[in-house]
């Protein structure tokens, strides 16, 4: 094998190391933000606030994980708030609650998550089989979810009384909020799926170049549907936990999660064009989004201005990720 | 039981306006390297697409190991032991080598849904060893050179022998197009080494390569198989004659209509430089003149054309149109000055395929159909109809999307688009690529007609014969520099050998 001429060997390792830094950037930004906010308001690192940060970022992380797969695939899922709304109302009706005599406990949770799975599955089927762009298919699903949730709940909050479900979001184990464990578990599952299964491989392949993946024999539609279904699962879990956190099933419980989730994915370094990134990036991205939000509250920034700042962040993040993702793609 | 691994029987395939394959038959024996030669548009790629299931034949049959097969996808082709190394490369740049080799075939490494990376790594190394490629299977394909990626594709194709238990049939589609000489030699060496465990179909229009590598060769022309030869019993001259034959009959390029160039200089290029691409480019183009630039890939001729069209910006030098200096690096400045650029990639750069004829024609200069600040759709339609008429564009109607036109007719739309803007100089990059013979002749006719009207042409032709046949002047380029400038009058055309000397 000595006959390989120069230029025939694999690229220099320095080239390859370019692939890792996309994670380094967001981590440095996260550290910088933590230092900055701490300087502005030292209460940021108080145990109460840290616990609060963990709670918020756990739910966002779970929701954003699902979106990560979709964006890696080069598609988009806009149905998040609709899915969260419907799962929230379902849990509000079937778990022990203030309005009726239902007390299905874990079965209610299962039902709610299954609704999320079903909505995700439908997203995938409509997108692939009817050949509707994912943007449109999932936008439609968002309003289906919001509409049904509002109709079922009559637009009211449905207070949840089930102590087990409430404890998931409100309780602590030692000093650590229980939600953290949910977030961590979901993250590990997602990371494993991405790294060690065919699913993870194909999602990346489809996002890299769908036509080539198809030529290689990847069953594109099947894996797209699977990705949307999994996204529905994660968003469903996020919807249940979020309902537990606010203590009620409500049609508006997913408000602002769509934007925050996409921001988390993109800020972490998953390019909207697909093919790069992953849930590890999203983990960092979700923490950045939460730290900025929390930091602005602590700094006394008006809530409307906070929204504007988020808008600026995602725009900047898109610019950065597109630049970064171009590096490994020398086509 | 015949001793054929692959057999194609009387296959025909038509597309609107083109008979791409006409009653083609061929066979491949085990452990044989078979060459397919033919010019662009001869039907080679159509046949390959049938073999990998991208097209379905209108008539005829494909047999693999004596069994008639219906191939509907690459995956199915692979199940029959047939794999293709694509011209445009089909590896995913954002995946690693091992992931690419086993993409869509991970079953063997999966237990309980989990991929065993270590095992895949070992297996990938084994496949890479078949082509003697010693690289880390975990490296990303985007970090590899083109030649190495090609080897990886070859390894991927060879992995079929483990997956299917059959001897693989590997199709190499124009694999040498962008390879350096050393890389090419290496590829040939590896392909020869694979011969005792695979059959190879080698597609190329480089006749010397075919002679060097193959055992048997099929010659394609205009959708038909015109000859089959044992490689040892043929030579470049014969293959060439079989492949292009017709060009010998004099008027194919409408040489009789070639006119004397005018006195007036339309385009003057002075000291154009772009480091690494081209150096000190100087020439002038007169009214009604056709200058053909000859050169191999990497000679810099494409880059010069793109620079004149304003797509690329040079480091130094000037370009003048009718004595007025052109603002460089701006396509819109070039268009305003009267330069019409017909890029090689008609679909990608030349036309908006999802628009109909009218909007495509008016795209560079919409003022033709603007009335008080609004687009006058009726005027646009009339304009489209005038051009359909004048250029004899074959289309179901003015509203048809350009997507639905044949290659030759698309090219006419591209030309119409520029003619509508009162173009003075046409920069044509492979204007007849991928269109059939009849349409080619119409394009030649059109070029002559326009030259007569005083339009000047800078041409990168599809073949050497085309360059010689069409041009008044031939400029040869090598390594970014102009090496020769020769007259090419209709009654005394230079021979291909003369031109090649300037290119090599």
mmCIF file of N, CA and C in Angstrom, chain A residues 1 3-12 15-17 19 72 192 194-210 212-219 274-276 327-331, chain B residues 52 74-75 78 86 88-95 98-99 102-107 110 113-117 129 132-136 138-140 142-145 147-149 151 156 182-183 186 189-190:
data_model
loop_
_atom_site.group_PDB
_atom_site.id
_atom_site.type_symbol
_atom_site.label_atom_id
_atom_site.label_comp_id
_atom_site.label_asym_id
_atom_site.label_seq_id
_atom_site.Cartn_x
_atom_site.Cartn_y
_atom_site.Cartn_z
ATOM 1 N N UNK A 1 0.824 -1.209 0.000
ATOM 2 C CA UNK A 1 0.000 0.000 0.000
ATOM 3 C C UNK A 1 0.855 1.254 0.000
ATOM 4 N N UNK A 3 2.211 2.491 -2.409
ATOM 5 C CA UNK A 3 2.239 3.157 -3.708
ATOM 6 C C UNK A 3 1.257 4.318 -3.805
ATOM 7 N N UNK A 4 0.621 4.647 -2.719
ATOM 8 C CA UNK A 4 -0.330 5.751 -2.804
ATOM 9 C C UNK A 4 0.424 7.068 -2.970
ATOM 10 N N UNK A 5 0.220 7.730 -4.070
ATOM 11 C CA UNK A 5 0.956 8.969 -4.287
ATOM 12 C C UNK A 5 0.420 10.085 -3.393
ATOM 13 N N UNK A 6 1.159 11.125 -3.365
ATOM 14 C CA UNK A 6 0.762 12.257 -2.555
ATOM 15 C C UNK A 6 -0.609 12.757 -3.012
ATOM 16 N N UNK A 7 -1.426 13.110 -2.062
ATOM 17 C CA UNK A 7 -2.741 13.592 -2.433
ATOM 18 C C UNK A 7 -3.772 12.481 -2.465
ATOM 19 N N UNK A 8 -3.322 11.239 -2.413
ATOM 20 C CA UNK A 8 -4.280 10.145 -2.424
ATOM 21 C C UNK A 8 -4.650 9.728 -1.006
ATOM 22 N N UNK A 9 -3.875 10.180 -0.043
ATOM 23 C CA UNK A 9 -4.162 9.771 1.319
ATOM 24 C C UNK A 9 -5.265 10.650 1.892
ATOM 25 N N UNK A 10 -5.719 10.285 3.058
ATOM 26 C CA UNK A 10 -6.772 11.070 3.687
ATOM 27 C C UNK A 10 -6.241 12.464 3.999
ATOM 28 N N UNK A 11 -7.161 13.383 4.180
ATOM 29 C CA UNK A 11 -6.780 14.756 4.456
ATOM 30 C C UNK A 11 -5.959 14.848 5.719
ATOM 31 N N UNK A 12 -5.230 15.918 5.842
ATOM 32 C CA UNK A 12 -4.432 16.091 7.043
ATOM 33 C C UNK A 12 -5.339 16.175 8.255
ATOM 34 N N UNK A 15 -7.106 19.343 9.049
ATOM 35 C CA UNK A 15 -8.345 19.616 8.326
ATOM 36 C C UNK A 15 -9.516 19.003 9.061
ATOM 37 N N UNK A 16 -9.268 17.803 9.552
ATOM 38 C CA UNK A 16 -10.346 17.077 10.189
ATOM 39 C C UNK A 16 -10.771 17.744 11.478
ATOM 40 N N UNK A 17 -9.810 18.356 12.140
ATOM 41 C CA UNK A 17 -10.144 18.963 13.419
ATOM 42 C C UNK A 17 -11.094 20.143 13.239
ATOM 43 N N UNK A 19 -13.796 19.949 12.098
ATOM 44 C CA UNK A 19 -15.145 19.465 12.333
ATOM 45 C C UNK A 19 -15.562 19.592 13.798
ATOM 46 N N UNK A 72 -31.544 18.803 10.939
ATOM 47 C CA UNK A 72 -30.394 18.088 10.365
ATOM 48 C C UNK A 72 -30.742 17.464 9.032
ATOM 49 N N UNK A 192 -27.791 8.822 21.656
ATOM 50 C CA UNK A 192 -27.536 7.438 21.273
ATOM 51 C C UNK A 192 -28.139 7.126 19.895
ATOM 52 N N UNK A 194 -28.782 9.148 17.571
ATOM 53 C CA UNK A 194 -28.079 9.876 16.524
ATOM 54 C C UNK A 194 -26.760 9.191 16.181
ATOM 55 N N UNK A 195 -26.098 8.700 17.211
ATOM 56 C CA UNK A 195 -24.746 8.230 16.999
ATOM 57 C C UNK A 195 -24.666 6.750 16.644
ATOM 58 N N UNK A 196 -25.548 5.951 17.199
ATOM 59 C CA UNK A 196 -25.354 4.507 17.070
ATOM 60 C C UNK A 196 -26.429 3.787 16.273
ATOM 61 N N UNK A 197 -27.302 4.500 15.647
ATOM 62 C CA UNK A 197 -28.311 3.774 14.869
ATOM 63 C C UNK A 197 -28.308 4.232 13.424
ATOM 64 N N UNK A 198 -28.883 3.373 12.616
ATOM 65 C CA UNK A 198 -29.039 3.681 11.214
ATOM 66 C C UNK A 198 -29.832 4.986 11.044
ATOM 67 N N UNK A 199 -30.824 5.140 11.923
ATOM 68 C CA UNK A 199 -31.645 6.344 11.854
ATOM 69 C C UNK A 199 -30.796 7.613 11.861
ATOM 70 N N UNK A 200 -29.866 7.679 12.835
ATOM 71 C CA UNK A 200 -29.025 8.872 12.951
ATOM 72 C C UNK A 200 -28.197 9.097 11.704
ATOM 73 N N UNK A 201 -27.691 8.009 11.177
ATOM 74 C CA UNK A 201 -26.862 8.085 9.974
ATOM 75 C C UNK A 201 -27.653 8.631 8.800
ATOM 76 N N UNK A 202 -28.843 8.066 8.631
ATOM 77 C CA UNK A 202 -29.641 8.422 7.457
ATOM 78 C C UNK A 202 -30.138 9.861 7.533
ATOM 79 N N UNK A 203 -30.475 10.295 8.758
ATOM 80 C CA UNK A 203 -30.938 11.667 8.908
ATOM 81 C C UNK A 203 -29.843 12.624 8.411
ATOM 82 N N UNK A 204 -28.618 12.308 8.802
ATOM 83 C CA UNK A 204 -27.495 13.143 8.376
ATOM 84 C C UNK A 204 -27.278 13.034 6.866
ATOM 85 N N UNK A 205 -27.413 11.830 6.363
ATOM 86 C CA UNK A 205 -27.213 11.613 4.925
ATOM 87 C C UNK A 205 -28.263 12.364 4.108
ATOM 88 N N UNK A 206 -29.504 12.298 4.564
ATOM 89 C CA UNK A 206 -30.578 12.974 3.832
ATOM 90 C C UNK A 206 -30.335 14.475 3.824
ATOM 91 N N UNK A 207 -29.922 15.002 4.975
ATOM 92 C CA UNK A 207 -29.643 16.438 5.046
ATOM 93 C C UNK A 207 -28.421 16.831 4.233
ATOM 94 N N UNK A 208 -27.464 15.914 4.110
ATOM 95 C CA UNK A 208 -26.245 16.227 3.361
ATOM 96 C C UNK A 208 -26.515 16.333 1.876
ATOM 97 N N UNK A 209 -27.214 15.386 1.329
ATOM 98 C CA UNK A 209 -27.569 15.413 -0.087
ATOM 99 C C UNK A 209 -28.593 14.321 -0.316
ATOM 100 N N UNK A 210 -29.844 14.722 -0.335
ATOM 101 C CA UNK A 210 -30.922 13.744 -0.391
ATOM 102 C C UNK A 210 -30.839 12.875 -1.646
ATOM 103 N N UNK A 212 -28.255 11.976 -3.409
ATOM 104 C CA UNK A 212 -27.191 10.979 -3.324
ATOM 105 C C UNK A 212 -27.565 9.863 -2.360
ATOM 106 N N UNK A 213 -28.161 10.261 -1.235
ATOM 107 C CA UNK A 213 -28.590 9.257 -0.267
ATOM 108 C C UNK A 213 -29.578 8.308 -0.930
ATOM 109 N N UNK A 214 -30.442 8.857 -1.747
ATOM 110 C CA UNK A 214 -31.432 8.047 -2.435
ATOM 111 C C UNK A 214 -30.738 7.086 -3.407
ATOM 112 N N UNK A 215 -29.741 7.608 -4.112
ATOM 113 C CA UNK A 215 -28.991 6.765 -5.046
ATOM 114 C C UNK A 215 -28.315 5.610 -4.318
ATOM 115 N N UNK A 216 -27.890 5.875 -3.078
ATOM 116 C CA UNK A 216 -27.218 4.830 -2.314
ATOM 117 C C UNK A 216 -28.220 3.794 -1.830
ATOM 118 N N UNK A 217 -29.492 4.103 -1.935
ATOM 119 C CA UNK A 217 -30.507 3.137 -1.535
ATOM 120 C C UNK A 217 -31.155 3.411 -0.194
ATOM 121 N N UNK A 218 -30.920 4.594 0.356
ATOM 122 C CA UNK A 218 -31.559 4.936 1.629
ATOM 123 C C UNK A 218 -33.055 5.136 1.391
ATOM 124 N N UNK A 219 -33.905 4.422 2.139
ATOM 125 C CA UNK A 219 -35.349 4.643 1.991
ATOM 126 C C UNK A 219 -35.735 5.991 2.603
ATOM 127 N N UNK A 274 -29.084 21.766 6.787
ATOM 128 C CA UNK A 274 -29.069 20.327 7.001
ATOM 129 C C UNK A 274 -27.700 19.698 6.864
ATOM 130 N N UNK A 275 -27.599 18.457 7.321
ATOM 131 C CA UNK A 275 -26.383 17.674 7.111
ATOM 132 C C UNK A 275 -25.341 17.773 8.201
ATOM 133 N N UNK A 276 -25.394 18.819 9.009
ATOM 134 C CA UNK A 276 -24.410 18.930 10.093
ATOM 135 C C UNK A 276 -25.120 19.162 11.425
ATOM 136 N N UNK A 327 -17.352 25.191 6.062
ATOM 137 C CA UNK A 327 -15.975 24.706 6.173
ATOM 138 C C UNK A 327 -15.826 23.219 5.827
ATOM 139 N N UNK A 328 -16.593 22.344 6.459
ATOM 140 C CA UNK A 328 -16.385 20.930 6.134
ATOM 141 C C UNK A 328 -16.940 20.531 4.769
ATOM 142 N N UNK A 329 -17.719 21.384 4.147
ATOM 143 C CA UNK A 329 -18.292 21.003 2.857
ATOM 144 C C UNK A 329 -17.481 21.597 1.733
ATOM 145 N N UNK A 330 -16.530 20.871 1.255
ATOM 146 C CA UNK A 330 -15.830 21.362 0.078
ATOM 147 C C UNK A 330 -16.364 20.564 -1.088
ATOM 148 N N UNK A 331 -17.363 21.094 -1.744
ATOM 149 C CA UNK A 331 -18.015 20.299 -2.781
ATOM 150 C C UNK A 331 -17.428 20.611 -4.143
ATOM 151 N N UNK B 52 -29.077 1.117 -13.989
ATOM 152 C CA UNK B 52 -29.210 1.353 -12.546
ATOM 153 C C UNK B 52 -30.641 1.698 -12.161
ATOM 154 N N UNK B 74 -31.333 1.971 -7.745
ATOM 155 C CA UNK B 74 -29.938 1.613 -7.531
ATOM 156 C C UNK B 74 -29.842 0.431 -6.583
ATOM 157 N N UNK B 75 -30.690 0.460 -5.584
ATOM 158 C CA UNK B 75 -30.693 -0.609 -4.584
ATOM 159 C C UNK B 75 -30.955 -1.967 -5.251
ATOM 160 N N UNK B 78 -28.072 -3.116 -7.211
ATOM 161 C CA UNK B 78 -27.034 -3.658 -6.332
ATOM 162 C C UNK B 78 -27.372 -5.068 -5.872
ATOM 163 N N UNK B 86 -20.260 6.841 -10.046
ATOM 164 C CA UNK B 86 -20.852 7.936 -10.809
ATOM 165 C C UNK B 86 -19.829 8.984 -11.210
ATOM 166 N N UNK B 88 -20.371 12.154 -11.396
ATOM 167 C CA UNK B 88 -20.422 13.344 -10.550
ATOM 168 C C UNK B 88 -20.174 13.015 -9.091
ATOM 169 N N UNK B 89 -19.784 11.766 -8.835
ATOM 170 C CA UNK B 89 -19.511 11.294 -7.482
ATOM 171 C C UNK B 89 -20.744 11.336 -6.595
ATOM 172 N N UNK B 90 -20.961 10.215 -5.952
ATOM 173 C CA UNK B 90 -22.208 10.086 -5.215
ATOM 174 C C UNK B 90 -21.978 9.935 -3.718
ATOM 175 N N UNK B 91 -20.754 10.165 -3.255
ATOM 176 C CA UNK B 91 -20.525 10.059 -1.818
ATOM 177 C C UNK B 91 -21.100 11.269 -1.105
ATOM 178 N N UNK B 92 -21.512 11.045 0.140
ATOM 179 C CA UNK B 92 -22.013 12.158 0.932
ATOM 180 C C UNK B 92 -20.847 12.818 1.648
ATOM 181 N N UNK B 93 -20.611 14.098 1.392
ATOM 182 C CA UNK B 93 -19.422 14.752 1.936
ATOM 183 C C UNK B 93 -19.441 14.866 3.452
ATOM 184 N N UNK B 94 -20.629 14.886 4.047
ATOM 185 C CA UNK B 94 -20.688 15.087 5.495
ATOM 186 C C UNK B 94 -20.678 13.777 6.271
ATOM 187 N N UNK B 95 -20.451 12.680 5.579
ATOM 188 C CA UNK B 95 -20.327 11.402 6.267
ATOM 189 C C UNK B 95 -18.892 10.885 6.127
ATOM 190 N N UNK B 98 -16.325 5.092 6.055
ATOM 191 C CA UNK B 98 -16.997 3.834 6.361
ATOM 192 C C UNK B 98 -18.512 3.980 6.245
ATOM 193 N N UNK B 99 -19.027 5.126 6.672
ATOM 194 C CA UNK B 99 -20.471 5.322 6.573
ATOM 195 C C UNK B 99 -20.917 5.345 5.128
ATOM 196 N N UNK B 102 -20.923 1.746 3.448
ATOM 197 C CA UNK B 102 -22.028 0.869 3.821
ATOM 198 C C UNK B 102 -23.358 1.595 3.925
ATOM 199 N N UNK B 103 -23.436 2.784 3.357
ATOM 200 C CA UNK B 103 -24.688 3.534 3.438
ATOM 201 C C UNK B 103 -25.820 2.705 2.839
ATOM 202 N N UNK B 104 -26.886 2.591 3.588
ATOM 203 C CA UNK B 104 -28.064 1.812 3.206
ATOM 204 C C UNK B 104 -27.805 0.306 3.248
ATOM 205 N N UNK B 105 -26.660 -0.102 3.740
ATOM 206 C CA UNK B 105 -26.386 -1.540 3.891
ATOM 207 C C UNK B 105 -25.752 -1.821 5.243
ATOM 208 N N UNK B 106 -26.320 -1.254 6.267
ATOM 209 C CA UNK B 106 -25.710 -1.371 7.586
ATOM 210 C C UNK B 106 -26.137 -2.630 8.324
ATOM 211 N N UNK B 107 -27.080 -3.403 7.751
ATOM 212 C CA UNK B 107 -27.673 -4.548 8.486
ATOM 213 C C UNK B 107 -26.615 -5.391 9.191
ATOM 214 N N UNK B 110 -25.516 -4.280 12.611
ATOM 215 C CA UNK B 110 -26.501 -3.857 13.585
ATOM 216 C C UNK B 110 -26.960 -5.032 14.429
ATOM 217 N N UNK B 113 -30.520 -3.070 16.913
ATOM 218 C CA UNK B 113 -30.689 -1.685 16.466
ATOM 219 C C UNK B 113 -29.472 -0.806 16.653
ATOM 220 N N UNK B 114 -28.404 -1.372 17.202
ATOM 221 C CA UNK B 114 -27.232 -0.552 17.495
ATOM 222 C C UNK B 114 -26.111 -0.858 16.500
ATOM 223 N N UNK B 115 -25.535 0.199 15.941
ATOM 224 C CA UNK B 115 -24.458 -0.003 14.980
ATOM 225 C C UNK B 115 -23.149 -0.271 15.712
ATOM 226 N N UNK B 116 -22.483 -1.312 15.318
ATOM 227 C CA UNK B 116 -21.178 -1.630 15.881
ATOM 228 C C UNK B 116 -20.102 -0.957 15.020
ATOM 229 N N UNK B 117 -19.662 0.212 15.481
ATOM 230 C CA UNK B 117 -18.736 1.008 14.664
ATOM 231 C C UNK B 117 -17.411 0.302 14.441
ATOM 232 N N UNK B 129 -9.050 -2.213 1.204
ATOM 233 C CA UNK B 129 -7.852 -2.954 0.823
ATOM 234 C C UNK B 129 -7.995 -3.534 -0.578
ATOM 235 N N UNK B 132 -6.652 -1.224 -2.561
ATOM 236 C CA UNK B 132 -5.365 -0.834 -1.988
ATOM 237 C C UNK B 132 -5.336 0.612 -1.514
ATOM 238 N N UNK B 133 -6.373 0.982 -0.835
ATOM 239 C CA UNK B 133 -6.440 2.343 -0.324
ATOM 240 C C UNK B 133 -6.257 2.294 1.189
ATOM 241 N N UNK B 134 -5.216 2.923 1.650
ATOM 242 C CA UNK B 134 -4.887 2.858 3.064
ATOM 243 C C UNK B 134 -5.240 4.173 3.736
ATOM 244 N N UNK B 135 -6.517 4.358 4.017
ATOM 245 C CA UNK B 135 -6.928 5.577 4.705
ATOM 246 C C UNK B 135 -7.764 5.196 5.908
ATOM 247 N N UNK B 136 -7.911 6.137 6.806
ATOM 248 C CA UNK B 136 -8.708 5.895 8.000
ATOM 249 C C UNK B 136 -10.190 5.879 7.612
ATOM 250 N N UNK B 138 -12.588 6.318 9.283
ATOM 251 C CA UNK B 138 -13.364 7.308 10.029
ATOM 252 C C UNK B 138 -13.137 8.721 9.507
ATOM 253 N N UNK B 139 -12.321 8.870 8.457
ATOM 254 C CA UNK B 139 -12.124 10.225 7.945
ATOM 255 C C UNK B 139 -13.331 10.646 7.112
ATOM 256 N N UNK B 140 -13.566 11.941 7.095
ATOM 257 C CA UNK B 140 -14.723 12.460 6.369
ATOM 258 C C UNK B 140 -14.406 12.551 4.877
ATOM 259 N N UNK B 142 -15.351 14.601 2.726
ATOM 260 C CA UNK B 142 -15.096 15.942 2.210
ATOM 261 C C UNK B 142 -13.623 16.326 2.340
ATOM 262 N N UNK B 143 -12.893 15.593 3.194
ATOM 263 C CA UNK B 143 -11.468 15.900 3.355
ATOM 264 C C UNK B 143 -10.594 15.169 2.348
ATOM 265 N N UNK B 144 -11.178 14.294 1.560
ATOM 266 C CA UNK B 144 -10.382 13.497 0.630
ATOM 267 C C UNK B 144 -10.275 14.191 -0.728
ATOM 268 N N UNK B 145 -9.219 13.852 -1.451
ATOM 269 C CA UNK B 145 -9.118 14.396 -2.807
ATOM 270 C C UNK B 145 -10.140 13.684 -3.690
ATOM 271 N N UNK B 147 -9.683 12.051 -6.397
ATOM 272 C CA UNK B 147 -9.234 10.724 -6.818
ATOM 273 C C UNK B 147 -9.443 9.703 -5.706
ATOM 274 N N UNK B 148 -9.180 10.111 -4.479
ATOM 275 C CA UNK B 148 -9.362 9.189 -3.362
ATOM 276 C C UNK B 148 -10.836 8.858 -3.169
ATOM 277 N N UNK B 149 -11.669 9.891 -3.321
ATOM 278 C CA UNK B 149 -13.107 9.640 -3.189
ATOM 279 C C UNK B 149 -13.568 8.631 -4.232
ATOM 280 N N UNK B 151 -11.795 6.227 -5.448
ATOM 281 C CA UNK B 151 -11.370 4.918 -4.977
ATOM 282 C C UNK B 151 -12.339 4.393 -3.922
ATOM 283 N N UNK B 156 -16.750 0.838 -2.428
ATOM 284 C CA UNK B 156 -18.163 0.638 -2.123
ATOM 285 C C UNK B 156 -18.796 -0.329 -3.123
ATOM 286 N N UNK B 182 -1.036 10.752 -12.985
ATOM 287 C CA UNK B 182 -0.608 9.722 -12.034
ATOM 288 C C UNK B 182 -1.823 9.043 -11.407
ATOM 289 N N UNK B 183 -2.834 9.847 -11.109
ATOM 290 C CA UNK B 183 -4.046 9.294 -10.501
ATOM 291 C C UNK B 183 -4.754 8.355 -11.467
ATOM 292 N N UNK B 186 -3.006 5.101 -11.621
ATOM 293 C CA UNK B 186 -3.304 4.335 -10.426
ATOM 294 C C UNK B 186 -4.686 3.698 -10.512
ATOM 295 N N UNK B 189 -4.548 0.763 -12.786
ATOM 296 C CA UNK B 189 -3.870 -0.354 -12.144
ATOM 297 C C UNK B 189 -4.835 -1.104 -11.210
ATOM 298 N N UNK B 190 -5.581 -0.318 -10.435
ATOM 299 C CA UNK B 190 -6.520 -0.939 -9.487
ATOM 300 C C UNK B 190 -7.650 -1.648 -10.217
#
